Each structure stands twice: as C-alpha cells, then as structure tokens.
Coordinates of C-alpha atoms in Angstrom, one line a residue:
M6 CA 10.4 -49.8 -30.8
A7 CA 11.2 -48.2 -27.4
V8 CA 7.5 -47.7 -26.6
E9 CA 6.6 -51.3 -27.3
E10 CA 9.5 -52.4 -25.0
L11 CA 8.3 -50.2 -22.2
Q12 CA 4.7 -51.4 -22.6
A13 CA 5.8 -55.0 -22.6
I14 CA 7.6 -54.5 -19.3
I15 CA 4.6 -52.7 -17.9
K16 CA 2.3 -55.5 -19.0
R17 CA 4.5 -58.2 -17.4
C18 CA 4.7 -56.3 -14.1
Q19 CA 0.9 -55.5 -13.9
I20 CA 0.2 -59.1 -13.0
L21 CA 2.8 -59.1 -10.2
E22 CA 2.5 -57.9 -6.6
E23 CA 4.8 -55.0 -5.7
E24 CA 7.0 -57.2 -3.5
D25 CA 7.5 -59.6 -6.4
F26 CA 9.2 -57.0 -8.6
K27 CA 12.8 -58.1 -9.3
E28 CA 15.9 -56.0 -9.6
E29 CA 16.1 -56.6 -13.3
D30 CA 12.6 -55.2 -13.7
F31 CA 13.7 -51.9 -12.3
G32 CA 16.7 -51.8 -14.7
L33 CA 14.6 -52.7 -17.7
F34 CA 11.9 -50.2 -16.8
Q35 CA 14.5 -47.4 -16.5
L36 CA 16.3 -48.2 -19.7
A37 CA 13.1 -48.5 -21.8
G38 CA 11.6 -45.3 -20.3
Q39 CA 14.9 -43.4 -20.9
K40 CA 15.0 -44.7 -24.5
C41 CA 11.5 -43.5 -25.2
L42 CA 12.2 -40.0 -23.9
E43 CA 15.4 -39.8 -25.9
E44 CA 13.6 -40.8 -29.1
G45 CA 10.9 -38.2 -28.5
Y46 CA 8.0 -40.4 -27.3
I47 CA 7.3 -38.0 -24.5
A48 CA 3.5 -38.0 -24.8
Q49 CA 3.4 -41.9 -24.8
V50 CA 5.4 -42.1 -21.6
L51 CA 3.1 -39.5 -20.0
D52 CA 0.1 -41.6 -21.0
I53 CA 1.7 -44.6 -19.3
L54 CA 2.3 -42.6 -16.1
E55 CA -1.3 -41.3 -16.1
N56 CA -2.8 -44.8 -16.5
E57 CA -4.4 -45.8 -13.2
K58 CA -3.5 -49.5 -13.9
N59 CA 0.2 -48.6 -13.7
K60 CA -0.1 -46.8 -10.3
V61 CA 1.6 -49.6 -8.3
I62 CA 4.4 -50.0 -10.8
I63 CA 5.1 -46.2 -10.9
R64 CA 5.0 -46.0 -7.1
S65 CA 7.7 -48.6 -6.9
M66 CA 9.8 -48.0 -10.0
G67 CA 9.0 -44.5 -11.2
W68 CA 11.7 -42.7 -9.2
N69 CA 14.2 -44.2 -11.8
L70 CA 12.6 -42.1 -14.4
V71 CA 13.2 -38.8 -12.6
G72 CA 16.6 -38.4 -14.1
P73 CA 15.6 -39.1 -17.7
V74 CA 12.6 -36.8 -17.4
V75 CA 14.6 -33.9 -16.0
R76 CA 17.3 -34.4 -18.7
C77 CA 14.5 -34.4 -21.4
F78 CA 13.1 -31.2 -20.0
L79 CA 16.6 -29.5 -20.2
C80 CA 17.1 -30.7 -23.8
H81 CA 13.9 -29.2 -25.2
K82 CA 14.6 -25.5 -24.3
E83 CA 12.6 -24.1 -27.3
E84 CA 9.8 -26.7 -27.4
V85 CA 7.2 -25.4 -24.9
D86 CA 4.8 -28.3 -25.4
K87 CA 7.4 -31.0 -24.6
R88 CA 8.6 -29.1 -21.6
E89 CA 5.0 -28.9 -20.2
E90 CA 4.7 -32.7 -20.7
C91 CA 7.9 -33.2 -18.9
L92 CA 6.7 -31.1 -16.0
K93 CA 3.4 -33.1 -15.8
M94 CA 5.5 -36.3 -15.7
L95 CA 7.6 -34.9 -12.9
D96 CA 4.5 -33.9 -10.9
L97 CA 3.1 -37.4 -11.3
L98 CA 6.3 -39.0 -10.2
V99 CA 6.5 -36.8 -7.1
K100 CA 2.8 -37.6 -6.3
L101 CA 3.1 -41.3 -6.8
C102 CA 6.6 -42.5 -6.0
H103 CA 8.0 -43.6 -2.6
P104 CA 9.4 -40.4 -1.1
K105 CA 12.6 -41.8 0.3
E106 CA 13.9 -43.1 -3.1
L107 CA 12.6 -40.1 -4.9
L108 CA 14.4 -37.7 -2.5
L109 CA 17.7 -39.5 -3.2
G110 CA 17.1 -39.4 -6.9
L111 CA 16.3 -35.7 -6.9
L112 CA 19.4 -34.8 -4.9
E113 CA 21.5 -36.9 -7.2
L114 CA 20.3 -34.7 -10.1
V115 CA 21.1 -31.6 -8.2
E116 CA 24.6 -32.8 -7.5
E117 CA 25.1 -33.7 -11.2
A118 CA 24.3 -30.3 -12.5
T119 CA 27.2 -28.2 -13.8
G120 CA 27.8 -24.8 -15.2
N121 CA 24.7 -22.9 -16.5
Q122 CA 22.5 -25.9 -15.7
I123 CA 23.0 -25.5 -11.9
S124 CA 20.5 -22.7 -11.4
E125 CA 18.0 -24.2 -14.0
V126 CA 18.0 -27.6 -12.2
L127 CA 17.7 -26.0 -8.7
L128 CA 14.7 -23.8 -9.8
L129 CA 13.1 -26.9 -11.4
L130 CA 13.6 -29.3 -8.5
L131 CA 13.1 -27.1 -5.4
E132 CA 9.3 -27.4 -5.3
P133 CA 9.4 -31.2 -5.9
L134 CA 12.0 -31.6 -3.2
Q135 CA 9.8 -29.6 -0.8
T136 CA 6.8 -31.8 -1.5
V137 CA 8.7 -35.0 -1.2
I138 CA 10.2 -34.0 2.2
Q139 CA 6.8 -33.0 3.5
K140 CA 5.7 -36.6 2.9
L141 CA 8.6 -38.0 5.0
H142 CA 7.4 -38.3 8.6
S143 CA 10.5 -40.1 10.0
K144 CA 14.0 -38.6 9.7
K145 CA 12.5 -35.3 8.4
A146 CA 15.1 -33.2 10.0
Y147 CA 17.9 -35.3 8.5
S148 CA 16.3 -35.0 5.0
V149 CA 15.9 -31.2 5.3
G150 CA 19.5 -30.9 6.4
L151 CA 20.8 -33.2 3.6
T152 CA 18.8 -31.3 1.0
L153 CA 19.8 -27.8 2.2
S154 CA 23.4 -28.9 2.4
T155 CA 23.3 -30.3 -1.2
L156 CA 21.5 -27.2 -2.5
W157 CA 24.0 -24.8 -0.8
S158 CA 27.0 -26.8 -2.1
Q159 CA 25.7 -26.4 -5.7
L160 CA 24.6 -22.8 -5.1
S161 CA 28.1 -21.9 -3.9
L162 CA 29.5 -22.8 -7.3
L163 CA 27.7 -19.8 -8.9
P164 CA 29.6 -16.5 -9.1
V165 CA 28.2 -13.7 -7.0
P166 CA 27.3 -10.7 -9.1
Y167 CA 29.4 -7.6 -8.3
T168 CA 28.1 -4.6 -10.3
K169 CA 24.6 -3.1 -10.7
E170 CA 24.4 -4.4 -14.2
Q171 CA 25.4 -8.0 -13.2
I172 CA 22.8 -7.9 -10.4
Q173 CA 20.1 -6.8 -12.7
K174 CA 21.0 -9.3 -15.4
D175 CA 21.4 -12.2 -13.0
Q176 CA 23.1 -14.2 -15.8
H177 CA 23.9 -17.2 -13.6
G178 CA 20.6 -17.2 -11.8
L179 CA 21.9 -16.7 -8.3
G180 CA 19.3 -14.1 -7.4
Q181 CA 16.4 -16.4 -8.7
C182 CA 17.8 -19.4 -6.8
C183 CA 18.1 -17.4 -3.5
K184 CA 14.5 -16.3 -3.8
A185 CA 13.3 -19.9 -4.6
L186 CA 15.4 -21.2 -1.6
V187 CA 13.6 -18.9 0.7
T188 CA 10.2 -20.2 -0.5
F189 CA 11.6 -23.8 -0.1
T190 CA 12.8 -23.2 3.4
R191 CA 9.9 -21.2 4.9
P192 CA 7.4 -24.1 5.6
F193 CA 10.1 -25.9 7.7
V194 CA 10.9 -22.7 9.6
E195 CA 7.2 -22.2 10.3
E196 CA 7.0 -25.8 11.6
V197 CA 9.6 -25.0 14.2
V198 CA 8.1 -21.6 15.0
K199 CA 4.8 -23.2 15.9
N200 CA 6.4 -24.8 18.8
K201 CA 8.7 -21.9 19.9
G202 CA 8.3 -21.2 23.6
H203 CA 7.6 -24.8 24.4
P204 CA 10.0 -27.7 24.9
L205 CA 10.8 -29.1 21.5
E206 CA 10.7 -32.8 20.8
N207 CA 13.9 -34.2 19.5
S208 CA 12.8 -34.2 15.8
K209 CA 11.9 -30.5 16.0
E210 CA 15.1 -29.6 17.8
E211 CA 17.1 -31.4 15.1
L212 CA 15.1 -29.6 12.4
K213 CA 15.9 -26.2 14.1
A214 CA 19.6 -27.1 14.1
E215 CA 19.6 -28.0 10.4
L216 CA 17.8 -24.8 9.5
L217 CA 20.2 -22.6 11.6
K218 CA 23.2 -24.3 9.9
F219 CA 21.8 -23.5 6.5
C220 CA 21.1 -19.8 7.5
F221 CA 24.7 -19.3 8.8
K222 CA 26.1 -21.0 5.7
S223 CA 24.1 -18.5 3.6
L224 CA 25.5 -15.6 5.6
K225 CA 28.9 -16.8 4.4
Y226 CA 27.9 -17.5 0.8
P227 CA 26.6 -15.7 -1.0
L228 CA 26.0 -12.8 1.5
L229 CA 29.6 -12.3 2.7
T230 CA 30.9 -11.4 -0.8
A231 CA 27.6 -9.9 -2.1
Q232 CA 27.6 -6.2 -3.1
F233 CA 24.3 -4.4 -2.2
I234 CA 23.3 -1.7 -4.6
E235 CA 21.4 1.2 -3.0
V236 CA 19.9 2.7 -6.2
L237 CA 18.1 0.4 -8.6
E238 CA 15.4 1.0 -11.0
E239 CA 11.9 2.0 -9.8
N240 CA 10.0 -1.0 -8.2
E241 CA 13.2 -3.1 -8.5
E242 CA 14.7 -4.8 -5.5
D243 CA 18.2 -6.2 -4.8
P244 CA 17.6 -10.0 -4.8
L245 CA 20.6 -10.6 -2.5
K246 CA 19.6 -8.0 0.0
S247 CA 16.1 -9.4 0.1
F248 CA 17.7 -12.9 0.6
A249 CA 19.7 -11.4 3.5
S250 CA 16.5 -10.0 5.1
E251 CA 14.8 -13.4 4.8
I252 CA 17.7 -15.3 6.2
I253 CA 18.1 -13.0 9.2
G254 CA 14.3 -13.2 9.7
F255 CA 14.6 -17.0 9.8
I256 CA 17.4 -16.8 12.4
L257 CA 15.3 -14.5 14.6
A258 CA 12.2 -16.7 14.2
I259 CA 13.8 -19.9 15.3
G260 CA 16.8 -18.8 17.3
D261 CA 17.6 -16.2 20.0
S262 CA 17.4 -12.4 20.0
L263 CA 19.6 -10.6 17.5
P264 CA 21.9 -9.0 20.1
K265 CA 22.5 -12.3 21.7
V266 CA 23.3 -14.0 18.4
I267 CA 25.8 -11.3 17.3
F268 CA 27.5 -10.7 20.6
Q269 CA 28.0 -14.4 21.4
H270 CA 30.9 -14.7 18.8
G271 CA 34.2 -15.3 20.5
R272 CA 32.7 -15.7 23.9
K273 CA 32.5 -18.9 26.0
E274 CA 28.8 -18.8 26.4
K275 CA 27.0 -19.7 23.2
C276 CA 23.5 -18.7 22.3
W277 CA 22.5 -22.2 21.3
N278 CA 23.0 -25.6 22.8
N279 CA 23.8 -27.4 19.7
P280 CA 27.0 -29.4 19.0
D281 CA 26.5 -29.4 15.2
L282 CA 26.5 -25.6 15.1
E283 CA 29.5 -25.4 17.4
E284 CA 31.4 -27.6 15.0
E285 CA 31.0 -24.8 12.4
E286 CA 32.7 -22.4 14.7
G287 CA 36.2 -23.0 13.5
S288 CA 35.5 -23.3 9.8
Q289 CA 32.9 -20.8 8.9
L290 CA 30.8 -19.4 11.8
A291 CA 33.2 -16.5 12.4
E292 CA 32.8 -15.2 8.9
S293 CA 29.0 -15.8 9.0
M294 CA 28.8 -13.8 12.2
A295 CA 30.9 -11.0 10.7
S296 CA 28.6 -11.0 7.7
L297 CA 25.6 -10.8 10.0
A298 CA 27.1 -7.8 11.9
Y299 CA 27.7 -6.0 8.6
L300 CA 24.1 -6.6 7.4
V301 CA 22.6 -5.4 10.7
F302 CA 24.8 -2.3 11.4
V303 CA 25.7 -1.1 7.9
Q304 CA 22.7 -2.3 5.8
H305 CA 20.4 -1.8 8.8
I306 CA 18.6 -5.1 8.3
S307 CA 16.6 -5.8 11.5
I308 CA 18.5 -3.0 13.3
D309 CA 15.2 -2.2 15.1
Q310 CA 15.8 -5.5 17.1
F311 CA 18.6 -3.8 19.0
P312 CA 17.9 -1.9 22.3
L313 CA 18.5 1.8 22.0
V314 CA 20.3 1.8 25.4
L315 CA 23.3 0.0 24.0
S316 CA 26.2 2.6 23.9
P317 CA 28.3 3.2 20.7
L318 CA 31.4 2.0 22.7
Y319 CA 29.7 -1.2 23.6
L320 CA 28.7 -1.9 20.0
L321 CA 32.3 -1.1 18.8
Q322 CA 33.8 -3.5 21.4
Y323 CA 31.6 -6.4 20.3
N324 CA 32.0 -5.6 16.6
M325 CA 35.8 -5.5 16.7
D326 CA 36.2 -9.3 16.3
H327 CA 33.8 -9.2 13.4
I328 CA 35.7 -6.3 11.8
E329 CA 39.0 -8.1 12.1
V330 CA 37.5 -11.2 10.4
L331 CA 36.4 -9.1 7.5
L332 CA 39.6 -7.2 7.1
K333 CA 41.6 -10.5 7.1
R334 CA 40.1 -11.5 3.8
A335 CA 42.0 -10.3 0.7
E336 CA 38.9 -10.0 -1.5
E337 CA 37.9 -6.3 -1.9
S338 CA 34.2 -7.3 -1.6
V339 CA 34.8 -8.6 1.9
S340 CA 37.5 -6.3 3.3
S341 CA 35.5 -3.3 2.2
K342 CA 32.7 -4.5 4.5
G343 CA 35.2 -4.5 7.3
L344 CA 36.0 -0.9 6.6
E345 CA 32.4 0.1 6.4
L346 CA 31.5 -1.7 9.6
L347 CA 34.4 0.0 11.5
E348 CA 33.6 3.4 10.1
N349 CA 30.0 3.0 11.0
S350 CA 30.9 2.0 14.5
L351 CA 33.4 4.8 15.0
L352 CA 31.1 7.6 13.6
R353 CA 28.7 6.9 16.5
M354 CA 31.4 7.9 19.0
E355 CA 32.7 11.2 20.3
D356 CA 36.4 12.1 19.6
D357 CA 38.8 11.1 22.4
S358 CA 36.2 8.9 24.0
L359 CA 37.8 5.5 23.4
L360 CA 39.8 4.9 26.6
H361 CA 43.3 3.5 26.3
H362 CA 42.6 0.3 28.3
Y363 CA 40.5 -1.0 25.4
L364 CA 43.8 -1.4 23.6
E365 CA 44.5 -4.3 26.0
I366 CA 41.9 -6.2 24.0
R367 CA 43.8 -7.9 21.2
S368 CA 41.5 -6.8 18.3
F369 CA 41.8 -3.1 19.2
L370 CA 45.4 -3.3 18.2
T371 CA 45.2 -5.9 15.4
V372 CA 42.4 -4.0 13.6
P373 CA 44.5 -0.9 13.0
Q374 CA 47.4 -3.1 11.8
R375 CA 44.9 -4.7 9.4
L376 CA 44.0 -1.2 8.2
V377 CA 47.7 -0.6 7.5
K378 CA 47.8 -3.7 5.3
V379 CA 44.8 -2.4 3.3
M380 CA 46.5 1.0 2.9
T381 CA 49.7 -0.5 1.7
F382 CA 48.8 -3.8 -0.2
C383 CA 45.4 -3.3 -1.6
P384 CA 45.6 -2.8 -5.4
I385 CA 42.5 -0.6 -5.5
E386 CA 43.1 3.1 -4.9
T387 CA 39.7 3.9 -3.4
M388 CA 40.1 1.1 -0.9
R389 CA 43.6 2.4 0.1
K390 CA 42.2 5.9 0.6
K391 CA 39.2 4.5 2.6
G392 CA 41.6 2.5 4.8
L393 CA 43.6 5.7 5.5
K394 CA 40.4 7.7 6.3
V395 CA 39.2 5.0 8.7
L396 CA 42.6 4.7 10.4
Q397 CA 42.5 8.5 11.1
L398 CA 39.0 8.2 12.4
Y399 CA 40.1 5.5 14.8
I400 CA 43.1 7.6 16.0
D401 CA 40.7 10.6 16.6
K402 CA 38.5 8.5 18.8
L403 CA 41.3 7.3 21.2
D404 CA 42.2 9.3 24.3
S405 CA 45.7 10.7 24.6
Q406 CA 47.3 7.7 26.2
G407 CA 45.6 5.4 23.6
K408 CA 47.0 7.5 20.8
N409 CA 50.5 7.2 22.3
I410 CA 50.2 3.4 22.6
L411 CA 48.8 3.1 19.1
F412 CA 51.5 5.3 17.5
R413 CA 54.2 3.1 19.2
C414 CA 52.6 0.0 17.9
L415 CA 52.3 1.2 14.3
L416 CA 55.9 2.6 14.2
K417 CA 57.1 -0.9 15.3
T418 CA 54.9 -3.0 13.1
S419 CA 54.0 -1.2 9.8
N420 CA 57.4 -1.6 8.1
H421 CA 56.3 1.0 5.6
A422 CA 58.0 4.4 5.3
G423 CA 54.8 6.1 4.1
V424 CA 52.7 4.8 7.0
E425 CA 55.5 5.7 9.5
G426 CA 55.6 9.3 8.0
Y427 CA 51.8 9.5 8.4
V428 CA 52.1 8.4 12.1
I429 CA 54.8 10.9 12.7
Q430 CA 52.7 13.7 11.3
N431 CA 49.9 12.6 13.7
I432 CA 52.4 12.7 16.6
K433 CA 53.2 16.3 15.6
N434 CA 49.5 17.2 15.6
Q435 CA 49.1 15.7 19.1
I436 CA 52.1 17.6 20.5
D437 CA 50.7 20.8 19.1
A438 CA 47.3 20.1 20.7
S439 CA 48.9 19.2 24.0
L440 CA 51.0 22.4 24.1
K441 CA 47.9 24.5 23.6
R442 CA 45.9 23.1 26.5
A443 CA 46.5 23.3 30.2
E444 CA 45.4 19.7 31.1
D445 CA 46.0 16.2 29.7
R446 CA 49.4 17.1 28.4
K447 CA 51.3 14.1 29.9
W448 CA 51.3 11.8 26.9
F449 CA 52.8 14.2 24.3
T450 CA 55.2 16.2 26.5
G451 CA 58.0 15.4 28.8
P452 CA 59.2 11.8 29.5
Q453 CA 56.3 10.1 27.6
L454 CA 57.1 12.2 24.5
I455 CA 60.8 11.6 24.7
S456 CA 60.4 7.8 24.8
L457 CA 58.1 8.1 21.7
L458 CA 60.7 10.4 19.9
D459 CA 63.3 7.6 20.5
L460 CA 61.3 5.6 17.9
V461 CA 61.0 8.6 15.6
L462 CA 64.3 10.5 15.5
V463 CA 66.5 7.6 14.6
L464 CA 67.8 5.9 11.4
P465 CA 67.0 2.2 11.6
E466 CA 70.3 1.2 10.0
G467 CA 72.4 4.2 10.9
A468 CA 74.3 5.8 8.0
E469 CA 73.6 2.7 5.9
T470 CA 69.9 3.3 5.9
D471 CA 68.3 3.4 2.5
L472 CA 67.4 7.1 2.4
L473 CA 65.5 6.9 -0.8
Q474 CA 63.3 4.1 0.4
T475 CA 62.7 5.8 3.8
S476 CA 62.4 9.4 2.6
D477 CA 58.8 9.8 3.6
R478 CA 59.7 8.8 7.2
I479 CA 62.8 11.0 7.3
M480 CA 61.1 14.1 5.9
A481 CA 58.3 13.7 8.5
S482 CA 60.8 13.2 11.3
L483 CA 62.8 16.3 10.2
N484 CA 59.5 18.4 10.0
L485 CA 58.6 17.2 13.5
L486 CA 62.0 18.1 14.9
R487 CA 61.9 21.5 13.2
Y488 CA 58.4 22.1 14.7
L489 CA 59.7 21.2 18.2
V490 CA 62.7 23.5 17.9
I491 CA 60.5 26.4 16.9
K492 CA 57.7 25.8 19.4
D493 CA 59.6 24.9 22.5
N494 CA 62.2 27.2 24.0
E495 CA 65.2 25.8 25.7
S496 CA 64.2 27.7 28.9
D497 CA 60.7 26.1 28.9
N498 CA 61.6 22.7 27.7
H499 CA 58.0 21.5 27.9
T500 CA 58.6 18.7 25.4
G501 CA 62.0 17.6 26.9
L502 CA 63.6 18.1 23.5
W503 CA 66.5 20.2 24.8
T504 CA 67.5 17.7 27.4
E505 CA 67.8 15.0 24.7
L506 CA 69.4 17.1 22.0
K507 CA 72.8 15.5 22.2
K508 CA 71.2 12.0 21.8
I509 CA 69.2 13.2 18.9
E510 CA 72.3 14.6 17.2
T511 CA 74.2 11.3 17.7
N512 CA 71.4 8.9 16.7
F513 CA 69.7 10.9 14.0
L514 CA 71.3 14.1 12.7
K515 CA 74.9 13.0 12.3
P516 CA 74.1 9.6 10.7
L517 CA 71.7 11.4 8.4
H518 CA 74.5 13.7 7.3
T519 CA 76.8 10.8 6.6
G520 CA 74.1 8.8 4.8
L521 CA 73.3 11.8 2.6
N522 CA 76.9 12.3 1.6
M523 CA 77.3 8.6 0.7
S524 CA 74.0 8.4 -1.2
K525 CA 74.6 11.6 -3.2
A526 CA 78.2 10.5 -4.1
H527 CA 76.8 7.2 -5.3
Y528 CA 74.1 8.6 -7.4
E529 CA 76.3 11.4 -8.8
A530 CA 78.8 8.7 -9.9
E531 CA 75.9 6.8 -11.5
I532 CA 74.8 9.9 -13.4
K533 CA 78.3 10.6 -14.6
N534 CA 78.7 7.0 -15.8
K535 CA 75.4 7.1 -17.7
K536 CA 76.3 10.3 -19.4
E537 CA 79.7 8.9 -20.5
T538 CA 78.1 5.8 -22.0
R539 CA 74.9 7.5 -23.2
R540 CA 76.0 7.8 -26.9
E541 CA 76.6 4.0 -27.0
S542 CA 72.9 3.4 -26.7
H543 CA 72.5 4.9 -30.2
N544 CA 74.9 2.4 -31.7
P545 CA 72.8 -0.5 -33.1
N546 CA 75.7 -2.9 -32.5
T547 CA 75.8 -2.1 -28.8
P548 CA 73.7 -4.3 -26.5
K549 CA 70.7 -2.5 -25.0
N550 CA 71.7 -0.6 -22.0
I551 CA 70.0 -1.5 -18.7
C552 CA 69.6 0.3 -15.5
S553 CA 71.1 -1.0 -12.2
V554 CA 70.0 0.7 -9.1
M555 CA 71.4 0.3 -5.6
V556 CA 68.9 0.2 -2.8
G557 CA 69.9 -0.5 0.8
G558 CA 73.4 -1.4 -0.4
E559 CA 72.1 -4.1 -2.6
K560 CA 71.9 -4.2 -6.4
M561 CA 68.3 -4.3 -7.5
P562 CA 67.2 -6.4 -10.6
D563 CA 68.0 -4.8 -13.9
I564 CA 65.3 -2.8 -15.7
P565 CA 66.0 -3.5 -19.5
N566 CA 63.0 -1.6 -20.7
M567 CA 64.3 1.8 -19.4
T568 CA 65.9 4.1 -22.0
P569 CA 69.1 6.0 -21.0
E570 CA 67.0 9.1 -20.7
M571 CA 64.6 7.4 -18.3
Q572 CA 67.5 6.1 -16.3
L573 CA 69.0 9.5 -16.0
Q574 CA 65.6 10.9 -15.0
V575 CA 65.3 8.3 -12.2
L576 CA 68.8 9.1 -10.9
H577 CA 68.2 12.9 -11.0
S578 CA 64.9 12.4 -9.1
A579 CA 66.8 10.5 -6.4
L580 CA 69.3 13.4 -6.1
F581 CA 66.4 15.9 -5.9
T582 CA 65.0 13.9 -2.9
F583 CA 68.4 13.9 -1.2
D584 CA 68.7 17.7 -1.8
L585 CA 65.3 18.2 -0.3
I586 CA 66.2 16.2 2.8
E587 CA 69.5 18.1 3.0
S588 CA 67.8 21.5 2.9
V589 CA 65.3 20.6 5.7
L590 CA 68.2 19.1 7.7
A591 CA 70.2 22.3 7.3
R592 CA 67.2 24.5 8.4
V593 CA 66.8 22.3 11.5
E594 CA 70.4 22.6 12.5
E595 CA 70.3 26.4 11.8
L596 CA 67.3 26.7 14.1
I597 CA 69.0 24.6 16.8
E598 CA 72.0 26.8 16.6
L599 CA 69.9 30.0 16.9
K600 CA 68.0 28.6 19.9
T601 CA 71.2 27.4 21.7
K602 CA 73.4 30.4 20.9
P603 CA 73.8 32.8 23.8
T604 CA 72.2 36.2 23.4
S605 CA 74.5 39.3 23.2
E606 CA 73.4 40.3 26.7
E607 CA 74.4 36.9 28.1
T608 CA 77.7 37.1 26.2
S609 CA 78.6 40.5 27.7
R610 CA 77.6 39.3 31.2
L611 CA 79.9 36.3 30.8
K612 CA 82.8 38.7 29.9

C-alpha cells in the first residue's frame, strides 16, 4: 500500500542526519506521498506531517509535496473535509520547509496553472508565498521581484471584464486576484515606507525598484483596458477601480510625488534613479504612464495630490503624450480613454486660449490626426461620434492662427472626403466670425485665407477626380464658395476672393463642369445598359447578373449579390448626387455673374 511505502521511507530516514539524506530519498518520498494523496489517504499523510518525529524530514524533503497537495486540493472541489486537510498540510509545509526550495516549488505551481485554475491557484498560494518570502532574509528583494513577475504574468492571461454584468460576476476571478495581490504586496511596501526619507540600504532600494516595476506593470494590465463602472449596486465597489486606487497609493508611498511621476514621461529627467525601471521605458512604461494619467484626471484617483495652481494649459501640454499613446491603440477600451482624457483636459480651458505655437510640439498635431483615424476607422458608432465631438472641441480651443495651421494639416493628411468636408465647413465658420469682428481677422481673410482656399477650391485629380467618392468635400467647397460670393462684395474684397476668381475658375469650376459631364454620361450609359438587359435576369438559364461600378476610372470588384433593381437604385443615387452638385455649381456661377455684371448706371456711363 502507498501509506506503508511512505511510512517505510520515513522510518528509514528518521535514523539519518539531515545531511545524510540521499537524492533517491527525496524522489521516493515525493512519489510515495503523491501516490497516497492520489489514492485518497489524505488524513494519513496529514498525520505524518504533524508527527514531531518527522520534523527534520519534512523540513528537508517536504517542499516536494507542495505540488501533490495543491493538486489534491484542486481535485476535491465538492469535498470540504478533504480540502481543509489539504490546507492544513499546506500550512505545515510552509511552516516547516526550507523557504528557498519552497518558494521555487510554489512559483512553479503558479506557472503551471492554466485556464480557470489560474485564479484559483493564485488565491490559494498568495498567502503561503507571502509567508515564505518573509522568512527569506537574504535576496528578499529578488524573491519579491521574481514572485510579483510570475504572478503578474499569470494574471495577464485572464480576460479583463468589460460590462457591468461581467465585473459583478467576475467569472475568471480577476477582481478577487487583484484584491488578494494588494494584500500580498502591502507588507513589502510598508517595509520600504518605514525607511522613506532616510538613505536606503541596497536591499531596500532593490525592493523599492521591484515594487515600482510591479505597480507600473499593473497600470498596463489590467488597468489600461479595464472599464470602470460608475453605478453599481448599493454597498458594491468596482474591484478594478479599488485595485487602481491601491496601486497608485503604493506608487505614492514609495516613489515621488504624483505630479513628478506623471509629468516625467517623455522628458530627459526621470523621477527615479533606477536602471531597471528605465529598461521598461520602451516596452511598457509609456502605456503605464498614460493609464496613470487617465486614472488621475478622469477617474480622479488621488487628484487631490495635484497643486491647484497648475493651469489647464499646463496640464493639457503634459497630458498630450499620454493621450497620443492611448489613441494609438486600436482597442476601443483603450482609445476611448484617450478621448476621455483629451476631452477632460480641453473642457478646463477657455475657447481660443490654446496659442498656435503649441502646434510646434509634435503631439499637438499628431493627436488631432489620431482623432481623425478614430472618426474614420473605428467600427463603433458612438466612438466615431465622440471622436468628432472632441476634434471640434480641440478646434474651438485654438487661437485663429492655430485653427488655420490645423485646418491645413488635416486637409493634407486626412485622405477622407467626409473629414475634408467637415474641415471646410469649419473654415467657413471661421471666415464668418472673422468678417463680423474688427480685430484678429488676419488668418481667415486676405492672403492667409487665399493660401488656405488654394487647398480647398481645387479638384485633386482635375476632371478625372472621382466625384462620387469626393462628393462630401466638393459640396462643402461649393457651399463655402457660394458663401464667399454672397458675403464679400467685389468692391470690398475682404477675403481676397475676387482677386483670385480666375484661378478658382481654372482650377476648380471648369474641371468640375467637365468631370460632371463625364460622370453623368458614364452613369447614364450604365443605366441604359442595365435597363436593356434587365429582363434577362428573369430568365433561369441566364447567369446571375452582377454589378460593375467604375470609381476613379477603375473597375471595382463585382457585387454578385445585388439584384438588377438594386443595381439601378445605386446608379440612380449616383446621378442624383451629380445633379445636386451641378445645381449648387450653377447657383455659384449665377451669383458670380450677378456680382461681376456691371450695373445699369455703370453701363450707361460707359456708353
């Protein structure tokens, strides 16, 4: 029997000194103990561990039983008595065994856990790990760092809950693990805090560095992608928000002030003198710092640590790098935080208060370009709308010259007709505002406006431009031109339009006429062709008709699932768009003619 085998090994080893134990004794002890547990002799193994006569054997060999004991615990989910016996064995092993070997054995079990067992194993072993590390007097900092790194690696395999229901259910145990990790880490933080303000010995400095590394890793996972729910049930807290508060609390307790920590990112001067942390800069520290900024300024965790004298503009400047980091990420859970952080920073500022020279800072131009990507590529409608809202807010905060610079940038880089149309509408609004005031008109009238209009009143590919694809931009451009013709008389010429009219006609109006004629002829021919062959689609022997559409002079992939009726509808819709453009174009030319036509009084005087 397995129990007799284990007892025989114990009996043989009892008469030996600890240094006389052989390697084969360790192997036989482990195999026999494991066999006993697998066969259900849990109480008998517990009796052997509790026997004082076996204390020396357990101290030397017992760590080999940690794995079998933990696996036995996991196997008996419904048998409370057996689980309690396993926990007693684990407590005895932690109490009696050499801490160094036991630590390695426990960490190996953490690493082996997969799937749903990850959280269960972590919750089971965190307290034993803490106890074992406290027994280690040498290389304590290394042991803490190794343990936290192993725990974080396993924790990062758990999915982060997204919805309120997922957070409350905590199916994968992430919330429980985060809470337990805080309890595990706190004594080591307190150990460093005791010596804060005094020169730290090397071991304490190393321990501080390991704790900071773990805190910044935690800011990246799970906190970077975590969703924080404002309204939970009564007396219910968001476990991940609580974890965030604790992690930031640890950073403040053992590190520098919160403003120094947040504002150090991207600057030459670091707020710590630690090479290990600086190694993290390229791989993850940027995202960790961005996560920290979001937690402080949007979730208001430890916001009271910031001096009230810091201006909104100062905060925006130092948050822009963090905002850019967040907006770079494709995941909605991360990029949405970038939108919130930017919106929060901008709402603190007055309109027209963001001076143009800030656009010389790289992030002040790249962030709005990131907003454009959210507006055009994000599959979630609410995110696209939020991106548009925040972009408009950003535009509103810029001074006139800044708006002019940003509009030029977006017209050159967005590569999206809808965005370009939106920018052109904003240009029209700024011109209108400039014409209504006596001062600060320079950037949307005269030469500065004309150079901006050169980017607006033009067809990128001349008459060959795909008018359907760029219809949003073209309609916005025509509406702007119509507005200028109505608002600015040739005699006043505040905008400079009338000086540049010939160039506008050559570069924009004439090519647009030609392009419209070509496009309408093409689509009318397509409609005629579809109508002529329409009846063939009802013939079962005729292959299914497919739609071929020309865009930008190139044939697009066929659309076999479109019925002939749908194909005709698409073609008629295109013609309607061309008719709409043509009607606005005709009205613009009519207005130009009226404004440039000599009056009857001038005509009679000429005669």
